[in-house]
Amino acid sequence: MDNIRTKNQQLKADEKKYIWYPFTQMREHEKEDTIVIEQGDGCILKDIDGNEYIDGISSLWTNVHGHRKKELDLAVKKQIDMIAHSTLLGLSNVPAITCAKKLINIAPKGLKRVFYSDSGSTAVEIALKIAFQYQQQSFKGDRNKTKFISMTNAYHGDTIGSVSVGGIDLFHSVYGPLLFDSIQVKSPYCYRCPFGKTIKDKTHPSCGFECIAHMEAVMKKHAHEVAALVIEPLVQGAAGLLVQPEGYLKKVRELCSRYNILMIADEVAVGFGKTGKMFACEHEEVSPDIMALAKGISGGYLPLAATLTTEEIYQGFLGRYEEFKTFFHGHTYTGNPLACAVAIANMEVFEQENIIENLAGKIKRLAKKLQPFLSLAHVGDLRQKGIMVGIEIVADKKTKEPFPPQKQTGRRIILQARKQGLIIRPLGDVIVLMPPLAVSINEIDRICEITYESIRAVTEYG
Ligand code: PLP
């Protein structure tokens, strides 16, 4: 026992000494006790001190079937007995081929080719480069089309290309001088509508879809110079789970086709069941020209990403070697066999366990359990799409005035939830809930109870 205590103390001293954490003000971190996770099982995480927590954000929106899912564990073990890594530059490997075929089988119908990488950021980066190069060199492309349309509140990752099409100033403004220009349209943040409108209910906007008229006006003006539009379909995740009004995505698809602009759907966060369908685009029967996938693609086990394209885009890269139409891009771990093996097992579990069909009941339960939140004094907006939830906390519900940032209200709420055994993460003052799809009804109830009490404790008595 003493041995374990000493070992844990050493670990905690070392984590403070050696690790620089992502998206973390390290001065604050240095003063805090860090939870060090050692094990997981289903939707439960266990730390080195033996404490258990519900994984309320699916290990950053990525875990699907729970931790230590037997079929996924086995897929990794079996593959490790064959080979852990071999390059996709000049060679192929068995899991990469099978995984690509499976992805195309489940993807929106127009998508036919798979380009692998290893994170959401690289999947988007690749999408941007493919769209740009396609316009430059394809017979059907247009060399004048060199720009991108992106959206306010967008998040597509942290590499320079994906930051260039991002729209969250807090994360992105400091890198301004390094970025390429993109043409930004106002995204539909209905709670704080940028056009000053309101919606009667979520399915029948009483507004006149000003966001779409705005999008069309921008496209009309810039179509001649725009290679592609980048969108997070249905939900802008990192901005605080901003759910787009019904019909928005379909309209955007129609406009892209009308104005000859490629549509890049970034399904990194929303893909693999999170919205209640395998892909968010399915809700509105949209097939994008390019789709970026990561996170849930490997069930949340290993870093894997894929950029899917239409056959037409792929054909735009064919030519004699000396024409240099090749897509000169690739990462060391592109198509990694271990990651692809677990991605195959992930997709098989979706089929074998009817995950999407069984999810409907959980989504309903979540919606029911969330209803009482709206009567809390400081819950301004409640947004849910599938298993994804954003609860926007405000100082004043009438004026929608936020709490001052130095109060760190969102952060204090999630720290309160931790004390009750729930791991969640805020986006500013939006509390995000996004458990693995494997979450049980009991766990949903517990997640909602703890979150409700934590919001009350911090905003009403804190
Ligand atoms: N795109 C979207 C919509 C995301 O939500 C994220 C991450 O949250 C990314 C891209 C970047 O993914 P990664 O963190 O794997 O680079």
Coordinates of C-alpha atoms and ligand atoms in Angstrom, one line a residue:
M1 CA 0.0 0.0 0.0
D2 CA 2.8 2.4 1.0
N3 CA 4.6 1.4 -2.2
I4 CA 1.6 2.4 -4.3
R5 CA 1.2 5.7 -2.5
T6 CA 4.9 6.5 -3.0
K7 CA 4.6 5.6 -6.7
N8 CA 1.5 7.7 -7.2
Q9 CA 3.1 10.7 -5.4
Q10 CA 6.1 10.4 -7.8
L11 CA 3.8 10.2 -10.8
K12 CA 2.0 13.3 -9.7
A13 CA 5.2 15.1 -9.1
D14 CA 6.5 14.1 -12.6
E15 CA 3.3 15.1 -14.4
K16 CA 3.7 18.6 -12.9
K17 CA 7.4 18.7 -13.9
Y18 CA 7.3 17.3 -17.4
I19 CA 4.0 17.6 -19.2
W20 CA 2.7 20.7 -21.0
Y21 CA -1.0 20.2 -21.4
P22 CA -3.2 21.1 -24.3
F23 CA -5.6 24.1 -24.1
T24 CA -4.5 24.6 -20.4
Q25 CA -3.3 27.7 -18.6
M26 CA -0.3 26.0 -17.0
R27 CA 0.1 28.5 -14.2
E28 CA -3.3 27.4 -12.9
H29 CA -2.6 23.8 -13.6
E30 CA 0.6 23.9 -11.4
K31 CA -1.5 24.7 -8.4
E32 CA -4.2 22.0 -8.9
D33 CA -4.4 18.3 -8.1
T34 CA -4.5 16.4 -11.4
I35 CA -6.6 13.3 -11.9
V36 CA -4.3 10.7 -13.4
I37 CA -6.3 8.0 -15.2
E38 CA -5.1 4.4 -15.1
Q39 CA -8.0 2.3 -16.2
G40 CA -11.3 2.4 -18.0
D41 CA -14.2 0.0 -18.3
G42 CA -17.4 0.8 -20.3
C43 CA -18.2 4.4 -19.6
I44 CA -16.2 4.5 -16.3
L45 CA -12.7 5.9 -15.9
K46 CA -10.6 5.0 -12.8
D47 CA -7.7 7.0 -11.5
I48 CA -4.5 5.9 -9.8
D49 CA -6.0 6.6 -6.4
G50 CA -8.9 4.2 -7.1
N51 CA -11.6 6.9 -7.7
E52 CA -14.2 6.2 -10.4
Y53 CA -15.8 8.7 -12.7
I54 CA -18.3 8.6 -15.5
D55 CA -16.7 9.6 -18.8
G56 CA -19.2 12.3 -19.7
I57 CA -17.3 13.6 -22.7
S58 CA -16.3 10.2 -24.2
S59 CA -12.6 11.1 -23.7
L60 CA -12.9 14.2 -25.8
W61 CA -15.8 13.2 -28.1
T62 CA -14.1 10.2 -29.4
N63 CA -15.0 7.0 -27.5
V64 CA -17.9 5.1 -29.0
H65 CA -18.5 1.6 -27.5
G66 CA -17.0 2.3 -24.1
H67 CA -13.5 1.6 -22.8
R68 CA -12.1 -1.9 -23.0
K69 CA -14.7 -3.1 -25.5
K70 CA -13.9 -6.7 -25.9
E71 CA -14.1 -6.8 -29.8
L72 CA -11.9 -3.7 -30.1
D73 CA -9.3 -4.9 -27.6
L74 CA -9.2 -8.2 -29.5
A75 CA -8.7 -6.5 -32.9
V76 CA -5.7 -4.6 -31.6
K77 CA -4.2 -7.8 -30.0
K78 CA -4.7 -9.8 -33.1
Q79 CA -3.2 -7.1 -35.3
I80 CA -0.2 -6.7 -33.0
D81 CA 0.6 -10.4 -33.6
M82 CA 0.7 -9.6 -37.3
I83 CA 2.4 -6.2 -37.6
A84 CA 2.0 -2.9 -35.7
H85 CA 3.1 -0.5 -38.5
S86 CA 4.1 -0.6 -42.1
T87 CA 4.1 2.4 -44.4
L88 CA 1.4 3.3 -47.0
L89 CA 4.0 5.1 -49.1
G90 CA 4.7 2.6 -51.8
L91 CA 3.2 -0.3 -50.0
S92 CA -0.3 -1.3 -48.8
N93 CA -1.5 -3.3 -45.8
V94 CA -4.4 -5.6 -45.1
P95 CA -6.4 -3.5 -42.5
A96 CA -6.0 -0.3 -44.5
I97 CA -7.7 -1.9 -47.5
T98 CA -10.5 -3.5 -45.6
C99 CA -11.1 -0.4 -43.5
A100 CA -11.3 1.9 -46.7
K101 CA -13.9 -0.5 -48.3
K102 CA -16.0 -0.5 -45.1
L103 CA -15.8 3.3 -44.8
I104 CA -17.0 3.8 -48.4
N105 CA -19.8 1.3 -47.7
I106 CA -21.2 3.4 -44.9
A107 CA -20.4 6.9 -46.1
P108 CA -22.8 9.2 -48.0
K109 CA -23.3 7.7 -51.5
G110 CA -21.1 10.1 -53.6
L111 CA -17.9 9.4 -51.7
K112 CA -15.7 6.8 -53.2
R113 CA -12.0 7.3 -52.2
V114 CA -10.2 7.3 -48.8
F115 CA -7.1 9.2 -47.9
Y116 CA -5.8 8.3 -44.5
S117 CA -4.1 10.5 -41.8
D118 CA -4.1 10.6 -38.0
S119 CA -6.1 13.4 -36.5
G120 CA -9.1 15.6 -37.2
S121 CA -6.8 18.5 -38.0
T122 CA -4.8 16.6 -40.6
A123 CA -8.1 15.2 -42.1
V124 CA -9.3 18.8 -42.7
E125 CA -5.8 20.0 -43.8
I126 CA -5.9 17.3 -46.5
A127 CA -9.4 18.2 -47.5
L128 CA -8.3 21.8 -48.0
K129 CA -5.2 20.9 -50.0
I130 CA -7.2 18.4 -52.2
A131 CA -9.9 21.0 -52.9
F132 CA -7.3 23.6 -53.8
Q133 CA -5.2 21.4 -56.0
Y134 CA -8.2 19.9 -57.7
Q135 CA -9.3 23.4 -58.8
Q136 CA -5.8 24.1 -60.0
Q137 CA -5.3 21.0 -62.2
S138 CA -8.5 19.2 -63.0
F139 CA -10.2 19.7 -66.4
K140 CA -13.4 20.5 -64.4
G141 CA -11.6 22.7 -62.0
D142 CA -11.0 26.5 -62.3
R143 CA -7.6 28.0 -61.5
N144 CA -9.1 31.2 -60.3
K145 CA -10.8 29.3 -57.5
T146 CA -8.1 29.6 -54.7
K147 CA -10.1 30.7 -51.7
F148 CA -12.3 29.1 -49.1
I149 CA -15.6 30.0 -47.5
S150 CA -15.6 29.3 -43.7
M151 CA -17.9 30.1 -40.9
T152 CA -17.8 32.2 -37.8
N153 CA -17.6 30.0 -34.7
A154 CA -16.0 27.2 -36.7
Y155 CA -13.4 24.9 -35.3
H156 CA -11.5 22.5 -37.6
G157 CA -8.4 21.8 -35.7
D158 CA -5.1 23.4 -34.7
T159 CA -2.8 23.1 -37.7
I160 CA -2.3 26.3 -39.7
G161 CA -4.6 25.3 -42.6
S162 CA -7.4 24.2 -40.3
V163 CA -6.9 27.3 -38.1
S164 CA -7.2 29.5 -41.3
V165 CA -10.7 28.2 -41.8
G166 CA -11.5 28.4 -38.0
G167 CA -13.6 31.1 -36.5
I168 CA -13.1 31.1 -32.8
D169 CA -11.1 34.3 -32.0
L170 CA -10.0 33.1 -28.6
F171 CA -8.1 30.2 -30.2
H172 CA -7.2 31.7 -33.5
S173 CA -6.6 35.4 -33.5
V174 CA -3.0 35.3 -32.3
Y175 CA -2.0 33.3 -35.3
G176 CA -3.5 35.9 -37.7
P177 CA -0.2 36.8 -39.5
L178 CA 0.5 33.1 -40.3
L179 CA -2.9 32.3 -41.8
F180 CA -4.3 32.4 -45.3
D181 CA -7.4 34.6 -45.8
S182 CA -10.8 32.9 -46.0
I183 CA -14.1 34.4 -46.7
Q184 CA -16.2 34.1 -43.5
V185 CA -19.9 33.7 -43.4
K186 CA -22.0 34.2 -40.2
S187 CA -23.0 30.9 -38.8
P188 CA -26.5 30.2 -37.4
Y189 CA -26.1 30.6 -33.7
C190 CA -29.8 30.8 -33.1
Y191 CA -29.7 31.7 -29.4
R192 CA -27.6 34.7 -30.3
C193 CA -28.8 35.1 -33.9
P194 CA -26.3 37.3 -35.7
F195 CA -29.2 38.7 -37.8
G196 CA -31.2 39.7 -34.7
K197 CA -34.0 37.1 -35.3
T198 CA -35.6 34.6 -33.0
I199 CA -36.9 31.1 -33.6
K200 CA -40.3 30.0 -32.4
D201 CA -39.3 26.4 -32.1
K202 CA -36.3 24.5 -33.3
T203 CA -38.0 22.8 -36.2
H204 CA -39.9 25.7 -37.6
P205 CA -37.8 28.8 -37.5
S206 CA -40.0 31.9 -37.5
C207 CA -37.0 33.8 -39.0
G208 CA -36.8 34.0 -42.7
F209 CA -33.6 31.8 -42.9
E210 CA -31.5 35.0 -43.1
C211 CA -28.4 32.9 -42.5
I212 CA -29.1 31.2 -45.8
A213 CA -29.8 34.4 -47.7
H214 CA -26.5 35.7 -46.3
M215 CA -24.7 32.5 -47.4
E216 CA -26.1 32.8 -50.9
A217 CA -25.2 36.5 -51.1
V218 CA -21.6 35.7 -50.2
M219 CA -21.4 32.8 -52.6
K220 CA -22.9 34.8 -55.4
K221 CA -20.3 37.5 -54.9
H222 CA -17.3 35.2 -54.5
A223 CA -18.1 32.0 -56.4
H224 CA -15.6 32.9 -59.1
E225 CA -12.7 32.8 -56.6
V226 CA -13.9 30.1 -54.2
A227 CA -12.6 26.6 -54.3
A228 CA -14.6 25.1 -51.5
L229 CA -16.8 25.8 -48.4
V230 CA -15.9 24.1 -45.1
I231 CA -18.7 23.3 -42.7
E232 CA -19.3 21.3 -39.5
P233 CA -22.6 19.7 -40.5
L234 CA -25.5 20.1 -38.1
V235 CA -23.5 21.1 -35.0
Q236 CA -20.6 23.5 -34.6
G237 CA -18.9 21.6 -31.8
A238 CA -16.1 23.6 -30.2
A239 CA -18.1 26.9 -30.4
G240 CA -20.4 25.4 -27.7
L241 CA -22.5 22.8 -29.5
L242 CA -24.3 25.3 -31.8
V243 CA -27.1 23.3 -33.5
Q244 CA -28.0 24.5 -37.0
P245 CA -31.7 25.0 -37.8
E246 CA -33.3 22.1 -39.7
G247 CA -32.9 22.4 -43.4
Y248 CA -29.8 24.6 -43.2
L249 CA -27.3 21.9 -44.3
K250 CA -29.4 20.8 -47.2
K251 CA -29.7 24.4 -48.4
V252 CA -25.9 24.9 -48.1
R253 CA -25.4 21.7 -50.3
E254 CA -27.8 23.1 -52.9
L255 CA -26.0 26.5 -52.9
C256 CA -22.6 24.8 -53.2
S257 CA -23.8 22.9 -56.3
R258 CA -25.5 26.0 -57.8
Y259 CA -22.4 28.1 -57.4
N260 CA -19.9 25.4 -58.3
I261 CA -18.2 25.4 -54.9
L262 CA -16.9 22.1 -53.5
M263 CA -18.5 21.2 -50.1
I264 CA -16.2 19.9 -47.4
A265 CA -18.1 18.4 -44.5
D266 CA -16.0 18.2 -41.3
E267 CA -17.6 15.2 -39.6
V268 CA -14.7 14.8 -37.1
A269 CA -16.9 15.6 -34.1
V270 CA -20.3 14.6 -35.3
G271 CA -19.5 11.4 -37.2
F272 CA -19.9 7.9 -36.0
G273 CA -23.3 8.1 -34.4
K274 CA -23.0 11.2 -32.2
T275 CA -26.0 13.0 -33.8
G276 CA -28.2 9.9 -33.8
K277 CA -27.2 8.8 -37.3
M278 CA -23.9 7.4 -38.5
F279 CA -23.1 10.7 -40.2
A280 CA -24.7 14.1 -39.6
C281 CA -25.0 14.6 -43.3
E282 CA -27.5 11.7 -43.4
H283 CA -30.1 13.8 -41.5
E284 CA -30.6 16.0 -44.5
E285 CA -29.6 13.5 -47.2
V286 CA -26.5 15.4 -48.1
S287 CA -23.6 14.0 -49.9
P288 CA -20.6 16.3 -49.6
D289 CA -17.7 16.4 -52.2
I290 CA -15.2 15.8 -49.4
M291 CA -15.7 14.5 -45.9
A292 CA -13.2 14.7 -43.0
L293 CA -13.4 11.9 -40.4
A294 CA -11.4 11.2 -37.2
K295 CA -12.2 10.8 -33.4
G296 CA -14.9 8.0 -33.4
I297 CA -13.5 6.4 -36.5
S298 CA -11.3 4.1 -34.4
G299 CA -13.9 3.8 -31.6
G300 CA -11.7 6.2 -29.7
Y301 CA -8.9 3.8 -29.4
L302 CA -6.1 5.0 -31.7
P303 CA -5.2 8.1 -33.7
L304 CA -6.7 7.6 -37.2
A305 CA -8.4 9.9 -39.6
A306 CA -9.7 9.8 -43.2
T307 CA -10.5 12.3 -45.8
L308 CA -13.1 10.9 -48.2
T309 CA -13.7 12.3 -51.7
T310 CA -15.8 11.7 -54.8
E311 CA -14.5 9.8 -57.8
E312 CA -14.5 13.0 -59.8
I313 CA -12.2 14.7 -57.4
Y314 CA -9.9 11.7 -57.3
Q315 CA -9.9 11.6 -61.2
G316 CA -8.6 15.2 -61.1
F317 CA -5.3 14.0 -59.7
L318 CA -4.7 11.4 -62.4
G319 CA -2.1 12.0 -65.1
R320 CA 1.3 11.1 -66.4
Y321 CA 4.0 11.3 -63.7
E322 CA 5.7 14.2 -65.3
E323 CA 2.5 16.2 -65.2
F324 CA 2.9 16.3 -61.4
K325 CA -0.8 16.0 -60.7
T326 CA 0.1 13.7 -57.8
F327 CA -1.2 14.6 -54.3
F328 CA 2.2 15.2 -52.7
H329 CA 1.0 14.6 -49.1
G330 CA 1.4 11.8 -46.6
H331 CA 2.2 11.2 -42.9
T332 CA 4.4 8.5 -41.4
Y333 CA 1.5 6.8 -39.7
T334 CA -0.9 7.1 -42.7
G335 CA -3.0 4.0 -42.8
N336 CA -1.5 2.5 -39.7
P337 CA -2.5 -1.2 -39.5
L338 CA -3.3 -1.2 -35.8
A339 CA -5.5 1.9 -36.1
C340 CA -7.2 0.5 -39.2
A341 CA -7.8 -2.9 -37.5
V342 CA -9.5 -1.3 -34.6
A343 CA -11.6 1.0 -37.0
I344 CA -12.8 -2.1 -38.8
A345 CA -13.8 -3.7 -35.4
N346 CA -15.5 -0.4 -34.5
M347 CA -17.7 -0.5 -37.7
E348 CA -18.5 -4.2 -37.2
V349 CA -19.8 -3.5 -33.7
F350 CA -22.0 -0.8 -35.1
E351 CA -23.5 -3.4 -37.4
Q352 CA -23.7 -6.3 -35.1
E353 CA -25.1 -4.5 -32.1
N354 CA -27.5 -2.2 -34.0
I355 CA -25.9 0.7 -32.3
I356 CA -27.7 3.5 -34.2
E357 CA -31.1 1.9 -33.8
N358 CA -30.6 1.4 -30.1
L359 CA -29.4 4.9 -29.6
A360 CA -32.8 6.4 -30.2
G361 CA -34.1 5.5 -26.7
K362 CA -31.0 6.9 -25.0
I363 CA -31.3 10.2 -26.9
K364 CA -35.0 10.5 -25.8
R365 CA -34.1 9.7 -22.2
L366 CA -31.4 12.4 -22.4
A367 CA -33.8 14.9 -23.8
K368 CA -36.3 14.1 -21.0
K369 CA -33.7 14.4 -18.2
L370 CA -32.5 17.7 -19.7
Q371 CA -35.9 19.4 -19.7
P372 CA -35.7 20.6 -16.0
F373 CA -32.5 22.4 -16.7
L374 CA -34.3 25.1 -18.6
S375 CA -36.0 26.2 -15.4
L376 CA -32.6 26.8 -13.7
A377 CA -32.0 30.5 -13.0
H378 CA -28.8 30.6 -15.1
V379 CA -29.4 28.2 -17.9
G380 CA -29.9 30.4 -21.0
D381 CA -30.0 27.8 -23.7
L382 CA -30.1 24.0 -24.0
R383 CA -29.0 22.5 -27.2
Q384 CA -29.1 18.8 -28.0
K385 CA -28.5 16.8 -31.2
G386 CA -28.4 13.1 -30.6
I387 CA -26.0 12.4 -27.7
M388 CA -24.4 15.8 -28.0
V389 CA -25.5 18.4 -25.5
G390 CA -24.5 22.1 -24.9
I391 CA -25.9 23.9 -21.8
E392 CA -25.2 27.6 -22.1
I393 CA -24.9 29.3 -18.7
V394 CA -25.6 33.0 -18.5
A395 CA -25.6 35.6 -15.7
D396 CA -29.0 37.0 -16.8
K397 CA -31.5 35.0 -18.7
K398 CA -33.5 38.0 -19.9
T399 CA -30.6 39.8 -21.4
K400 CA -28.5 36.7 -22.2
E401 CA -25.6 38.5 -20.5
P402 CA -22.8 36.1 -19.8
F403 CA -20.9 35.9 -16.6
P404 CA -17.6 37.8 -16.6
P405 CA -14.8 35.4 -17.9
Q406 CA -12.7 35.8 -14.7
K407 CA -15.4 34.1 -12.8
Q408 CA -14.7 30.9 -14.8
T409 CA -18.2 29.7 -14.2
G410 CA -18.1 26.8 -16.6
R411 CA -14.8 25.6 -15.2
R412 CA -16.1 25.8 -11.6
I413 CA -19.2 23.8 -12.6
I414 CA -17.2 20.9 -14.1
L415 CA -14.8 20.9 -11.1
Q416 CA -17.9 20.6 -8.9
A417 CA -19.2 17.7 -11.1
R418 CA -15.8 15.9 -10.6
K419 CA -16.4 15.8 -6.9
Q420 CA -19.5 13.8 -7.6
G421 CA -17.8 11.4 -10.0
L422 CA -18.5 12.9 -13.4
I423 CA -15.8 14.0 -15.9
I424 CA -17.1 16.8 -18.2
R425 CA -15.4 19.7 -19.9
P426 CA -16.7 23.2 -20.5
L427 CA -16.4 25.4 -23.6
G428 CA -16.3 28.8 -21.9
D429 CA -19.6 28.9 -20.1
V430 CA -21.2 26.1 -22.1
I431 CA -21.3 22.8 -20.3
V432 CA -20.8 20.0 -22.8
L433 CA -22.2 16.5 -22.3
M434 CA -21.2 13.9 -24.8
P435 CA -21.0 10.4 -23.3
P436 CA -19.9 7.3 -25.4
L437 CA -22.8 5.8 -27.4
A438 CA -22.5 2.9 -25.1
V439 CA -23.8 5.0 -22.1
S440 CA -26.5 3.2 -20.1
I441 CA -29.9 4.7 -19.1
N442 CA -28.7 4.7 -15.5
E443 CA -25.5 6.5 -16.5
I444 CA -27.5 9.1 -18.5
D445 CA -29.7 9.8 -15.4
R446 CA -26.6 10.1 -13.2
I447 CA -24.8 12.4 -15.6
C448 CA -27.9 14.7 -15.7
E449 CA -28.4 14.7 -12.0
I450 CA -24.8 15.6 -11.2
T451 CA -24.7 18.2 -13.9
Y452 CA -27.9 19.8 -12.7
E453 CA -26.7 19.9 -9.1
S454 CA -23.3 21.2 -10.1
I455 CA -24.8 24.1 -12.1
R456 CA -27.1 25.0 -9.2
A457 CA -24.3 24.7 -6.6
V458 CA -22.0 27.1 -8.6
T459 CA -24.5 29.6 -10.1
E460 CA -27.0 29.8 -7.3
Y461 CA -25.1 29.1 -4.1
G462 CA -21.5 29.5 -5.3
Ligands
PLP1 N1 -12.8 19.3 -36.6 C1 -13.8 19.3 -35.7 C2 -15.2 19.6 -36.0 C3 -13.4 19.1 -34.3 O1 -14.3 19.2 -33.4 C4 -12.0 18.8 -34.0 C5 -11.6 18.6 -32.6 O2 -12.4 18.7 -31.7 C6 -11.1 18.8 -35.1 C7 -11.5 19.0 -36.4 C8 -9.7 18.5 -34.8 O3 -9.5 17.2 -34.5 P1 -8.1 16.7 -33.7 O4 -8.2 17.3 -32.4 O5 -8.2 15.2 -33.8 O6 -7.0 17.3 -34.6

